[in-house]
Amino acid sequence: TSLGMDEETLSLVRTIVPALTSKKHKGQDGRIGIIGGCQEYTGAPYFAAISALKVGADLSHVFCTREAAVVIKSYSPELIVHPVLDSPNALEEIDKWLPRLHSLVVGPGLGRDEGLLRTAKEVIEKSKARDIPIIIDADGLWLVAQQPSVIQGYQKAILTPNFMEFTRLYEALHQEPLDGSDRGRSVLQLSGALGNVTVLLKGEQDLISDGRRVLTCSLRGSGRRCGGQGDLLSGSLGALAHWAFSATPPPSRSVSPALLAAFGACALTKQCNSQAFQTHGRATTTSDMIQEIGPAFKKLFES
Ligand SMILES: NC(=O)C1=CN([C@@H]2O[C@H](COP(=O)(O)OP(=O)(O)OC[C@H]3O[C@@H](n4cnc5c(N)ncnc54)[C@H](O)[C@@H]3O)[C@@H](O)[C@H]2O)[C@@H](O)CC1
Ligand SMILES: Nc1ncnc2c1ncn2[C@@H]1O[C@H](COP(=O)(O)OP(=O)(O)OP(=O)(O)O)[C@@H](O)[C@H]1O
Ligand SMILES: [Mg+2]
């Protein structure tokens, strides 16, 4: 059954979770970077960055525009916020930090300003050269739909589209309308067309493919679809991808690190949604879900 499959994959995810020991120094369990945050959107990069921390990363950096920075900083003292994304030497400023980052999440609240998208593209190129896992979400996916070559073939990339973003990507790569009747097949095709980049299509069931196989995450969430849940997912995935790709030996022969990390992030997001909904019902918001990350993580991956 699919629930049996979920259980099996969850137990594989447990193997990549780093032990909490007194032998480690700050930073070892993850220094995650978020590229996003502009005039319109400050919530999305905050949700992504705080989620990476709550999952267990040690440091979370947000690279956003100057005016978004003060806002994001005042949501939370735990984030390191760089007001550089719209500066003339943005790439130089971000490149200074790249050697210290373990993974990058590109897109939450990035917006679609041409200059910002160009910078995001250059940061992706630099990160590929450094072999850093790259999660692409939200407006980062807008960029990939315009210029798929920016990510094509990069084995440490994971794309996290909602249905709308998926449709745009699919139609950009296949030059034909998406036939929505077999989503699993479409996800497999899109991943194949992108050179086996891992694609996670979010929905009632999350579908994840590396172009070779499709994993389905069928955990139950709730009927509450407030904005920001996708940001929680992509930020968590930033931390999980670092753990999955750096695990030695590789966690599984049949499931790639990217698939495993993506599955873990899906399961966690749905579990947070379900738990928050039990308390808050219709009033559930993403902040309520973020408060559940600790208990949800424990239930799924540490019990
Ligand atoms: N608090 C915040 O700052 C938030 C900012 N956000 C940012 O807002 C920007 C735009 O993101 P959007 O997600 O709106 O992207 P899009 O502008 O591509 O819009 C997606 C649209 O598709 C619709 N949609 C989603 N799933 C669908 C489905 N299964 N079937 C049919 N329609 C569906 C949604 O209602 C939405 O209007 C991004 O930068 C994103 O990160 C969001 O992350 C939400 C929270
Ligand atoms: N119909 C659904 N039923 C249950 N869970 C869903 C459904 N649609 C999405 N989800 C879950 O909600 C989470 C976020 O997915 P969603 O499609 O809302 O992303 P998004 O549109 O990018 O969100 P955001 O508002 O953060 O940008 C995922 O964990 C996904 O599994
Ligand atoms: Mg989104």
CSV table of N, CA and C in Angstrom, one decimal, residues 52 55 57 65-66 79 89 92 101 104 145 154 163 180 210 219 273-274 277 287 289:
chain,number,residue,atom,x,y,z
A,52,ALA,N,14.1,26.3,8.2
A,52,ALA,CA,15.4,25.6,8.1
A,52,ALA,C,16.0,25.5,9.5
A,55,VAL,N,14.0,23.0,11.8
A,55,VAL,CA,14.3,21.6,11.4
A,55,VAL,C,15.6,21.1,12.0
A,57,ALA,N,18.9,23.1,11.2
A,57,ALA,CA,20.1,23.8,10.7
A,57,ALA,C,20.6,24.8,11.7
A,65,THR,N,16.3,42.3,-0.7
A,65,THR,CA,16.5,43.7,-1.1
A,65,THR,C,16.7,44.5,0.2
A,66,ARG,N,17.2,45.7,-0.1
A,66,ARG,CA,17.5,46.6,1.1
A,66,ARG,C,16.3,46.9,1.9
A,79,LEU,N,17.6,35.2,12.5
A,79,LEU,CA,18.0,35.1,11.1
A,79,LEU,C,19.1,36.1,10.9
A,89,ASN,N,26.4,45.7,-6.6
A,89,ASN,CA,27.4,44.6,-6.6
A,89,ASN,C,26.8,43.4,-5.8
A,92,GLU,N,28.7,40.0,-6.1
A,92,GLU,CA,30.0,40.0,-5.3
A,92,GLU,C,29.7,39.8,-3.8
A,101,LEU,N,28.1,28.4,2.8
A,101,LEU,CA,26.8,27.9,2.8
A,101,LEU,C,26.8,26.4,2.4
A,104,LEU,N,21.2,26.1,-0.7
A,104,LEU,CA,20.6,27.4,-1.1
A,104,LEU,C,19.2,27.2,-1.5
A,145,ALA,N,11.4,28.6,-15.8
A,145,ALA,CA,10.5,28.4,-16.9
A,145,ALA,C,11.0,29.3,-18.1
A,154,TYR,N,21.6,19.6,-13.5
A,154,TYR,CA,22.3,19.8,-12.2
A,154,TYR,C,21.8,18.8,-11.2
A,163,PHE,N,0.9,23.5,-8.4
A,163,PHE,CA,0.4,23.0,-9.6
A,163,PHE,C,0.5,24.1,-10.8
A,180,GLY,N,-3.5,17.0,-17.6
A,180,GLY,CA,-3.4,16.8,-16.2
A,180,GLY,C,-3.9,15.5,-15.7
A,210,ASP,N,12.8,11.8,-10.0
A,210,ASP,CA,14.2,12.1,-10.5
A,210,ASP,C,14.3,11.7,-12.0
A,219,LEU,N,0.9,11.2,3.1
A,219,LEU,CA,0.4,11.6,4.5
A,219,LEU,C,-0.7,12.6,4.4
A,273,ASN,N,0.9,20.7,9.2
A,273,ASN,CA,-0.4,21.2,8.8
A,273,ASN,C,-1.5,20.5,9.6
A,274,SER,N,-1.3,19.2,9.7
A,274,SER,CA,-2.3,18.4,10.4
A,274,SER,C,-2.3,18.7,11.9
A,277,PHE,N,-3.7,22.2,12.5
A,277,PHE,CA,-5.2,22.2,12.3
A,277,PHE,C,-5.9,21.7,13.5
A,287,SER,N,2.4,30.5,10.5
A,287,SER,CA,3.1,30.6,11.8
A,287,SER,C,2.7,29.5,12.8
A,289,MET,N,1.9,26.5,11.9
A,289,MET,CA,2.5,25.3,11.4
A,289,MET,C,4.0,25.3,11.8
